[in-house]
Amino acid sequence: MADRGRTAGPAAGYLALLRGQARSQASYRTSFVVDLVSNVGATVFDVLTVLVLFQVTRTLGGFDVREAMVMVSLSACSFATADLAVGNIERVRQYVRTGLMDAVLVRPLGALPQLLLMDLPLRKLSRALFGLAVLTVAASSAGIEWTPGRVLLVIVAPLAGAVFFGSIFVASATLAFWWIDSGEVGNAFTYGGRDFTAYPVTVYGGWFRAIFAYGLGFAFVAYYPALALLGRADPLGLPAWAGWASPGVAVLAALAAAAVWRTGIRHYRSTGS
Amino acid sequence: MGSVTATVPPLIGRNIIPWFRTFTAITGSGYRRYSTYRQATFAGAFTNIVFGFLHCYVFLAVATGAGGLAGGYDTRQLATFVWVGQGLLAVVGLWGWSELADRIRTGDVASDLLRPVSPVVSYLATDLGRAAHAVLTRFVPPVLTGPIFFDVYLPTRWPTVPLFLLSMVLAVVLSFSCRYLVNATVYWLADVRGPMLLWTLCSGILAGLYFPLRFLPDWAFVTIWLATPFPSMMQTPLDVLVERDGAPVQAGLVGLQLCWVGAALFACAVVQRRAERRLVVQGG
């Protein structure tokens, strides 16, 4: 990372990138509005899927529909925010393959912020806002006994979840540095992680749950915070403070992702095309 | 050549053998093209397997919560539905095909129009090659993984397997035709993003990938089945395989699928002809 901060004002550089992005995206106005509207669709369908499943059954993994909605909304909120902020890191795959990555690395700005600002998907803003709306409705209708602690938790948990998902996005995109054609492997953990966190982890079983919930830490995005909000004990036996572990888990994930990213950049060899 | 029109008159009718040879040659090249992306194929199969676990656990929990039977499926039928569904997804290839749209946008489509095979036919042949490759590399891994970890349902009536294979081929052709139509909107709109996003959203949920459509109330899934082609791309072959209905309904579903395939291919031909009449190729 010899490329960071050599020039007088890196901030001005980032700002220029961001301004250029905003201008270029807003210039196709109709297309932008269509994107803004249809981006909500993905989250709508996630929530709809959970509602359809509850048409068939009254409890899922021991939770009723209002409790499950708290989980799916925490998950949707976290994921949509992370996807808005760093989701486009997925494009590293194409950048590495086409050699555009070289252009990014020779500029006197940090590689990661550049990649994010080169294509900040402003259209995904609508999704994050919709996620927030669902969380508001779900949290207010689930019969939560509000305490100052729980109010704090309902604000902190989605933020920590967003940092966590952001780390997953960055770490899985880094695969492209070692494995140029890594294609969809990352999706198993980003979109797969979103699907995993949308349901109570009691639904899953065996080693699969052990890896996703505790090994990778996905249980702390929505399941444990939701338990703490609802005041329910964990059927799997973790103590009550687990609901408050999400910021810690998020920080650990971010540190791990940063380490993986640094190693990846150092390993990067141009494809030479 | 004296005057050049957008489409050279097709060879069909004069002699079917060269036409058939061309078709199989294009299919073969489609197969070979995808067999070069070995890492990507492995990556895709891995992801399908992870999603297989996710969906399977969730649907089994739904069935447990509902007392063993969800939407008319027992737990073994649901397991088969999920795992074969994950394999079928790559074969049908619902997502991520914008080759035609890109070629229209850049003007490369002009060279497709000069070939003696209609673009619909040649892209269909390529897509069948892609599907054949996916059957070997993307269909098999999840279908073999499922039974190792879950109790799956195996068909009990002998006509089910050939009917499933027919239904799978129809699903591939139908998915291709619909993707072709989505791509062809570029002839008029110059940007495929909107239609493609709409397609991606609708196809996932209405084809039965997020949840089996039988989880919906009767009126809803019957409407979706009759009014949209989506269930015929995934839900039909899977329902046929897990013997969700009796033999007559099973055959009827494949019949409905056949109607959709006919309608969609016809629409492709019409759209292509219209588009050629208004296409202005730019570039030098």
XYZ file of C-alpha atoms in Angstrom:
557
model
C 0.000 0.000 0.000
C 2.696 2.424 -0.980
C 0.091 4.436 -2.791
C -1.597 6.172 0.084
C -1.448 9.810 0.997
C 1.539 11.020 -1.037
C -0.250 14.030 -2.487
C -1.333 17.093 -0.596
C -5.064 16.438 -0.466
C -6.238 12.866 -0.794
C -9.612 14.033 0.554
C -10.022 16.279 -2.471
C -9.293 13.297 -4.690
C -11.940 11.132 -3.030
C -14.402 13.979 -3.176
C -13.804 14.394 -6.889
C -14.460 10.681 -7.421
C -17.681 10.838 -5.434
C -18.891 13.967 -7.206
C -18.196 12.424 -10.569
C -20.175 9.364 -9.571
C -23.170 11.316 -8.345
C -23.197 13.417 -11.500
C -22.904 10.503 -13.881
C -25.623 8.504 -12.153
C -28.050 11.372 -11.952
C -27.606 12.235 -15.619
C -29.759 9.315 -16.745
C -32.609 10.515 -14.599
C -35.377 8.090 -15.589
C -33.069 5.115 -15.375
C -31.941 6.270 -11.936
C -35.497 6.570 -10.644
C -36.405 3.146 -12.039
C -33.348 1.688 -10.316
C -34.203 3.453 -7.087
C -37.702 1.965 -7.090
C -36.822 -1.530 -8.226
C -33.958 -1.886 -5.771
C -36.503 -2.002 -2.999
C -37.868 -5.113 -4.718
C -35.129 -7.425 -3.495
C -35.755 -6.611 0.164
C -39.531 -6.654 -0.327
C -39.235 -10.224 -1.587
C -37.023 -11.244 1.337
C -39.662 -10.029 3.774
C -42.463 -11.487 1.644
C -40.770 -14.891 1.639
C -40.767 -14.987 5.433
C -44.456 -13.993 5.495
C -45.301 -16.745 2.979
C -43.499 -19.334 5.087
C -45.576 -18.241 8.055
C -48.707 -18.762 5.966
C -47.826 -22.448 6.057
C -46.653 -22.755 9.652
C -47.250 -20.830 12.844
C -43.797 -21.279 14.319
C -40.424 -21.504 12.651
C -37.620 -22.899 14.767
C -39.660 -22.066 17.877
C -40.364 -18.411 16.964
C -43.611 -16.819 15.881
C -44.006 -14.435 12.971
C -43.578 -11.195 14.932
C -40.367 -12.432 16.539
C -39.066 -13.682 13.201
C -39.823 -10.312 11.614
C -37.467 -8.648 14.095
C -34.708 -10.968 12.886
C -35.392 -10.587 9.175
C -35.595 -6.804 9.486
C -32.324 -6.586 11.430
C -30.748 -8.780 8.766
C -32.218 -6.794 5.856
C -31.220 -3.476 7.401
C -27.642 -4.591 8.014
C -27.247 -6.186 4.619
C -28.754 -3.327 2.627
C -26.563 -0.754 4.384
C -23.422 -2.809 3.795
C -24.421 -3.437 0.192
C -24.889 0.298 -0.347
C -21.551 1.211 1.195
C -19.205 -1.570 0.058
C -21.271 -4.019 -2.017
C -19.599 -2.928 -5.219
C -16.307 -4.327 -4.004
C -17.577 -7.438 -5.799
C -16.385 -5.742 -8.962
C -12.781 -6.336 -7.979
C -13.234 -9.615 -9.853
C -13.780 -7.773 -13.139
C -11.128 -5.174 -12.340
C -8.513 -7.869 -11.745
C -9.531 -9.797 -14.836
C -9.538 -6.784 -17.155
C -6.422 -5.150 -15.685
C -8.264 -2.018 -14.523
C -6.898 -2.800 -11.062
C -3.497 -1.567 -12.257
C -4.929 1.872 -12.929
C -6.398 1.947 -9.433
C -3.112 1.010 -7.797
C -0.974 3.628 -9.554
C -3.161 6.496 -8.388
C -1.986 8.244 -5.240
C -5.093 7.261 -3.265
C -6.009 4.256 -1.133
C -7.075 1.325 -3.286
C -10.101 0.269 -1.215
C -11.807 3.687 -0.911
C -11.157 4.327 -4.591
C -12.807 1.072 -5.608
C -15.813 1.869 -3.449
C -16.184 5.433 -4.697
C -15.608 4.509 -8.336
C -19.074 3.044 -8.407
C -21.022 4.013 -5.327
C -24.490 2.672 -6.087
C -26.648 5.556 -4.925
C -29.683 3.695 -6.268
C -29.345 1.191 -3.407
C -30.171 3.957 -0.934
C -33.848 3.081 -1.303
C -33.241 -0.452 -0.116
C -31.448 0.573 3.043
C -34.282 2.994 3.845
C -36.880 0.288 3.260
C -34.952 -2.032 5.576
C -35.066 0.671 8.217
C -38.821 1.050 7.768
C -39.392 -2.682 8.187
C -37.241 -2.687 11.309
C -39.270 0.159 12.770
C -42.554 -1.644 12.126
C -41.252 -5.018 13.316
C -39.689 -3.651 16.499
C -42.757 -1.655 17.430
C -45.222 -4.488 16.827
C -43.289 -7.341 18.445
C -44.345 -6.355 21.966
C -40.848 -5.425 23.130
C -40.603 -4.015 26.665
C -38.448 -1.005 25.950
C -35.605 -0.121 28.287
C -32.824 2.399 27.574
C -30.520 -0.572 26.927
C -32.847 -2.057 24.343
C -33.319 1.297 22.604
C -29.545 1.533 22.337
C -29.343 -2.060 21.081
C -31.910 -1.570 18.320
C -29.739 1.297 17.008
C -26.343 -0.362 17.497
C -27.253 -3.820 16.195
C -28.004 -2.855 12.562
C -24.873 -0.677 12.454
C -22.723 -3.503 13.789
C -24.461 -5.849 11.350
C -23.644 -3.503 8.476
C -19.966 -3.430 9.484
C -20.031 -7.225 9.734
C -21.593 -7.703 6.287
C -19.204 -5.092 4.889
C -16.290 -7.158 6.173
C -17.744 -10.275 4.578
C -18.079 -8.389 1.272
C -14.460 -7.208 1.381
C -13.026 -10.535 2.526
C -14.883 -12.578 -0.077
C -14.012 -10.129 -2.868
C -10.343 -10.505 -1.928
C -10.509 -14.078 -3.199
C -10.155 -12.598 -6.675
C -6.512 -11.702 -5.999
C -5.555 -15.344 -5.578
C -8.149 -16.953 -7.693
C -8.978 -14.834 -10.716
C -12.062 -16.775 -11.745
C -13.415 -17.059 -8.197
C -16.826 -16.065 -9.554
C -19.632 -16.909 -7.224
C -17.819 -18.358 -4.192
C -18.148 -15.002 -2.457
C -21.914 -15.037 -3.016
C -22.219 -18.075 -0.768
C -21.103 -15.915 2.145
C -22.558 -12.522 1.244
C -26.018 -13.421 -0.093
C -25.889 -16.777 1.687
C -25.079 -14.950 4.915
C -28.033 -12.654 4.376
C -30.349 -15.650 3.933
C -28.823 -17.359 6.950
C -29.338 -14.371 9.241
C -32.939 -13.847 8.129
C -34.131 -16.885 10.128
C -33.598 -18.006 13.724
C -30.439 -20.116 13.866
C -32.432 -22.844 15.638
C -33.752 -23.673 12.162
C -30.373 -24.930 10.995
C -28.634 -28.028 12.236
C -25.370 -29.765 12.900
C -22.002 -28.637 11.600
C -23.649 -26.314 9.084
C -25.026 -24.201 11.922
C -21.745 -24.414 13.830
C -19.790 -23.000 10.875
C -22.162 -20.235 9.784
C -23.523 -19.164 13.161
C -20.446 -19.362 15.360
C -17.436 -20.053 13.120
C -18.200 -17.149 10.811
C -20.222 -15.219 13.394
C -23.496 -14.747 11.476
C -25.581 -15.602 14.557
C -24.588 -12.257 16.093
C -26.007 -10.140 13.242
C -29.700 -10.653 13.922
C -30.450 -13.723 16.034
C -28.794 -12.812 19.344
C -29.651 -9.086 19.180
C -33.272 -10.076 18.471
C -33.291 -12.433 21.478
C -32.004 -9.631 23.694
C -34.633 -7.211 22.349
C -37.417 -9.721 22.864
C -36.098 -10.744 26.267
C -36.039 -14.409 25.324
C -33.508 -16.950 26.527
C -31.423 -18.677 23.862
C -32.697 -22.239 23.270
C -29.131 -23.099 22.268
C -27.831 -22.113 25.699
C -25.710 -18.993 25.192
C -25.998 -16.477 28.049
C -28.009 -13.254 27.748
C -24.997 -11.004 27.096
C -24.580 -12.690 23.675
C -27.158 -10.206 22.394
C -24.656 -7.433 23.089
C -21.743 -9.166 21.409
C -22.560 -7.934 17.922
C -20.349 -4.780 17.980
C -17.406 -6.851 19.229
C -17.969 -9.488 16.566
C -18.242 -6.746 13.941
C -14.926 -5.195 15.003
C -13.208 -8.591 14.892
C -14.658 -9.233 11.434
C -13.519 -5.807 10.204
C -9.980 -6.388 11.499
C -9.860 -9.809 9.857
C -11.203 -8.405 6.577
C -8.634 -5.586 6.638
C -5.819 -8.075 7.163
C -7.082 -10.287 4.330
C -7.408 -7.249 2.044
C -3.828 -6.061 2.753
C -2.420 -9.509 2.077
C -4.505 -9.743 -1.064
C -3.264 -6.410 -2.444
C 0.298 -7.459 -1.766
C -0.280 -10.729 -3.592
C -1.860 -9.018 -6.556
C -0.132 -9.669 -9.808
C -1.477 -8.017 -12.887
C -3.156 -10.327 -15.360
C -1.242 -8.471 -18.029
C -4.131 -8.198 -20.413
C -24.221 -10.693 -53.392
C -26.312 -8.029 -55.036
C -28.395 -6.354 -52.384
C -27.908 -7.152 -48.746
C -30.933 -7.325 -46.493
C -30.699 -7.681 -42.752
C -31.460 -11.382 -42.857
C -30.267 -13.817 -45.453
C -33.103 -16.204 -46.372
C -32.869 -19.256 -44.131
C -31.806 -22.610 -45.473
C -34.611 -24.503 -43.762
C -36.913 -26.293 -46.130
C -34.354 -26.858 -48.829
C -32.511 -29.452 -46.890
C -32.850 -30.276 -43.246
C -29.507 -32.089 -42.909
C -27.107 -29.137 -43.260
C -29.408 -27.136 -41.007
C -29.272 -29.864 -38.387
C -25.480 -30.097 -38.710
C -25.103 -26.360 -38.228
C -27.349 -26.499 -35.180
C -25.386 -29.294 -33.507
C -22.088 -27.626 -34.377
C -23.186 -24.411 -32.655
C -24.446 -26.426 -29.680
C -21.062 -28.150 -29.465
C -19.211 -24.864 -29.526
C -21.509 -23.533 -26.809
C -20.611 -26.538 -24.695
C -16.876 -26.091 -25.275
C -17.036 -22.393 -24.533
C -18.340 -22.976 -21.021
C -16.049 -25.909 -20.337
C -13.082 -23.511 -20.394
C -14.231 -21.707 -17.236
C -13.368 -24.514 -14.863
C -12.738 -22.430 -11.750
C -15.953 -20.484 -12.244
C -17.861 -23.744 -12.624
C -16.465 -25.068 -9.362
C -17.263 -21.774 -7.635
C -20.836 -21.873 -8.905
C -21.402 -25.447 -7.768
C -20.035 -24.597 -4.309
C -22.458 -21.689 -3.980
C -25.405 -23.816 -5.116
C -24.550 -26.359 -2.425
C -24.397 -23.722 0.326
C -27.793 -22.375 -0.762
C -29.084 -25.947 -0.856
C -28.282 -26.307 2.840
C -29.822 -22.920 3.691
C -33.116 -23.517 1.880
C -33.367 -27.154 2.908
C -33.050 -26.399 6.631
C -35.575 -23.545 6.428
C -38.195 -25.558 4.510
C -37.748 -28.567 6.776
C -38.330 -26.286 9.774
C -41.483 -25.013 8.045
C -42.695 -28.586 7.538
C -41.902 -29.465 11.168
C -43.772 -26.389 12.381
C -46.745 -27.273 10.187
C -46.905 -30.836 11.476
C -44.920 -32.648 8.807
C -46.664 -31.496 5.639
C -46.004 -28.079 4.053
C -47.909 -27.047 0.936
C -48.663 -30.707 0.300
C -45.015 -31.794 0.381
C -43.581 -34.069 3.048
C -40.054 -33.466 4.334
C -38.426 -35.879 1.870
C -40.187 -34.271 -1.082
C -39.071 -30.839 0.129
C -35.448 -31.996 0.379
C -35.543 -33.293 -3.200
C -37.282 -30.111 -4.330
C -34.512 -27.953 -2.849
C -31.461 -29.924 -3.944
C -32.611 -30.718 -7.461
C -33.793 -27.101 -7.645
C -30.297 -25.826 -6.867
C -28.916 -28.028 -9.634
C -31.653 -27.037 -12.068
C -31.090 -23.322 -11.457
C -27.741 -23.405 -13.252
C -29.048 -25.626 -16.058
C -32.008 -23.372 -16.729
C -29.663 -20.398 -16.389
C -32.205 -17.868 -15.162
C -29.672 -15.152 -14.446
C -26.779 -13.295 -15.876
C -27.161 -13.565 -19.629
C -26.816 -10.219 -21.373
C -24.708 -11.248 -24.345
C -27.348 -10.378 -26.943
C -28.076 -7.047 -25.240
C -24.370 -6.173 -25.259
C -24.051 -7.106 -28.908
C -27.043 -4.988 -29.863
C -25.685 -2.029 -27.909
C -22.241 -2.243 -29.488
C -23.578 -3.020 -32.950
C -21.866 -6.419 -33.107
C -25.290 -7.920 -33.653
C -24.950 -6.819 -37.283
C -22.580 -9.711 -37.944
C -25.071 -12.151 -36.378
C -27.673 -10.971 -38.867
C -25.421 -11.690 -41.831
C -25.127 -15.356 -40.930
C -27.340 -17.854 -42.727
C -28.875 -18.999 -39.426
C -31.460 -16.869 -37.699
C -30.145 -15.285 -34.462
C -32.912 -16.936 -32.413
C -31.894 -20.381 -33.658
C -28.164 -19.847 -33.287
C -28.420 -18.392 -29.773
C -30.772 -21.213 -28.803
C -28.233 -23.766 -30.039
C -25.470 -22.059 -28.034
C -27.691 -22.021 -24.970
C -28.477 -25.722 -25.283
C -24.714 -26.343 -25.348
C -24.365 -24.255 -22.203
C -27.175 -26.205 -20.539
C -25.607 -29.544 -21.502
C -22.374 -28.459 -19.861
C -24.287 -27.297 -16.783
C -26.028 -30.674 -16.474
C -22.668 -32.374 -16.069
C -20.936 -29.805 -13.881
C -23.582 -27.837 -12.012
C -26.573 -30.188 -11.805
C -24.741 -33.234 -10.514
C -22.874 -31.784 -7.460
C -25.910 -30.524 -5.486
C -28.029 -33.490 -6.536
C -25.379 -35.821 -5.115
C -24.722 -33.705 -2.005
C -28.353 -33.531 -0.871
C -28.888 -37.249 -0.224
C -25.681 -37.442 1.847
C -27.013 -35.022 4.463
C -30.791 -35.231 4.087
C -33.452 -37.853 3.635
C -34.618 -37.333 0.033
C -37.572 -38.514 -1.997
C -37.049 -40.792 -4.994
C -39.764 -41.092 -7.681
C -41.907 -44.211 -7.440
C -43.770 -44.172 -10.776
C -41.766 -45.158 -13.849
C -43.007 -42.416 -16.238
C -41.832 -39.730 -13.812
C -38.172 -39.771 -14.815
C -38.637 -39.422 -18.601
C -41.334 -36.818 -17.964
C -38.927 -34.906 -15.711
C -36.208 -34.984 -18.381
C -38.650 -33.665 -20.990
C -39.816 -31.014 -18.557
C -36.222 -29.984 -17.878
C -35.484 -29.538 -21.604
C -38.666 -27.492 -22.006
C -37.659 -25.371 -19.014
C -34.272 -24.640 -20.603
C -35.838 -23.616 -23.929
C -38.463 -21.493 -22.170
C -35.898 -19.770 -19.973
C -33.793 -19.085 -23.063
C -36.718 -17.588 -24.985
C -37.664 -15.320 -22.120
C -34.090 -14.147 -21.626
C -33.908 -13.540 -25.373
C -36.993 -11.340 -25.183
C -35.568 -9.428 -22.203
C -32.300 -8.882 -24.084
C -34.159 -7.873 -27.246
C -35.748 -4.916 -25.448
C -32.403 -3.192 -26.085
C -33.393 -2.851 -29.745
C -35.953 -0.327 -28.530
C -34.649 0.919 -25.172
C -30.855 1.022 -25.706
C -30.364 0.070 -22.040
C -31.134 -3.345 -20.628
C -30.726 -2.531 -16.929
C -34.385 -1.894 -16.117
C -35.903 -4.918 -17.884
C -33.076 -7.112 -16.592
C -33.616 -6.065 -12.986
C -37.349 -6.688 -13.313
C -36.609 -10.097 -14.825
C -34.169 -11.053 -12.068
C -36.602 -10.065 -9.328
C -39.649 -11.783 -10.845
C -37.906 -14.934 -12.019
C -36.475 -15.750 -8.599
C -39.694 -15.567 -6.680
C -42.217 -16.631 -9.339
C -40.238 -19.606 -10.620
C -40.377 -21.215 -7.195
C -36.763 -20.687 -6.179
C -37.316 -18.737 -2.937
C -40.095 -21.051 -1.811
C -42.247 -23.679 -3.534
C -45.221 -21.830 -5.039
C -47.554 -24.388 -3.457
C -46.901 -22.590 -0.159
C -49.132 -19.824 -1.527
C -52.940 -19.955 -1.331
C -54.491 -21.954 -4.207
C -55.866 -18.979 -6.129
C -52.460 -17.271 -6.082
C -50.377 -20.102 -7.428
C -52.926 -21.128 -10.055
C -52.966 -17.543 -11.319
C -49.168 -17.323 -11.397
C -48.944 -20.680 -13.145
C -51.443 -19.826 -15.873
C -50.646 -16.154 -16.357
C -46.834 -16.179 -16.274
C -44.174 -18.435 -17.789
C -42.073 -18.391 -14.603
C -43.356 -21.524 -12.791
C -42.775 -23.528 -15.980
C -39.045 -22.830 -15.653
C -38.400 -24.416 -12.240
C -41.524 -25.292 -10.288
C -42.990 -27.593 -12.968
C -39.982 -29.893 -13.458
C -39.494 -30.092 -9.684
C -43.150 -30.844 -8.969
C -43.054 -33.511 -11.668
C -39.975 -35.082 -10.112
C -41.261 -35.195 -6.521
C -44.660 -36.484 -7.717
C -46.519 -33.729 -5.922
C -49.668 -34.535 -7.971
C -51.227 -37.583 -9.588
C -50.127 -38.669 -13.061
C -52.798 -36.720 -15.023
C -51.947 -33.386 -13.357
C -48.262 -34.178 -13.738
C -48.709 -34.602 -17.505
C -50.990 -31.556 -17.639
C -48.286 -29.370 -16.089
C -45.818 -30.451 -18.764
C -48.502 -29.736 -21.385
C -48.884 -26.212 -20.005
C -45.116 -25.858 -20.145
C -45.197 -26.893 -23.811
C -47.751 -24.164 -24.550
C -45.531 -21.553 -22.902
C -42.498 -22.730 -24.876
C -44.434 -22.446 -28.134
C -45.723 -18.984 -27.282
C -42.331 -17.696 -26.142
C -40.440 -19.000 -29.195
C -43.077 -17.480 -31.463
C -42.707 -14.168 -29.639
C -38.925 -14.335 -30.109
C -39.318 -14.825 -33.856
C -41.789 -11.939 -34.155
C -39.699 -9.597 -32.010
C -36.561 -10.433 -33.952
C -38.250 -9.753 -37.288
C -39.647 -6.432 -36.060
C -36.309 -5.430 -34.582
C -34.407 -6.120 -37.785
C -36.697 -3.778 -39.626
C -35.938 -0.878 -37.308
C -32.333 -1.628 -36.354
C -29.796 1.048 -37.169
C -26.308 -0.231 -36.607
C -23.907 2.456 -35.556
C -20.156 2.387 -35.540
C -17.364 1.917 -37.968
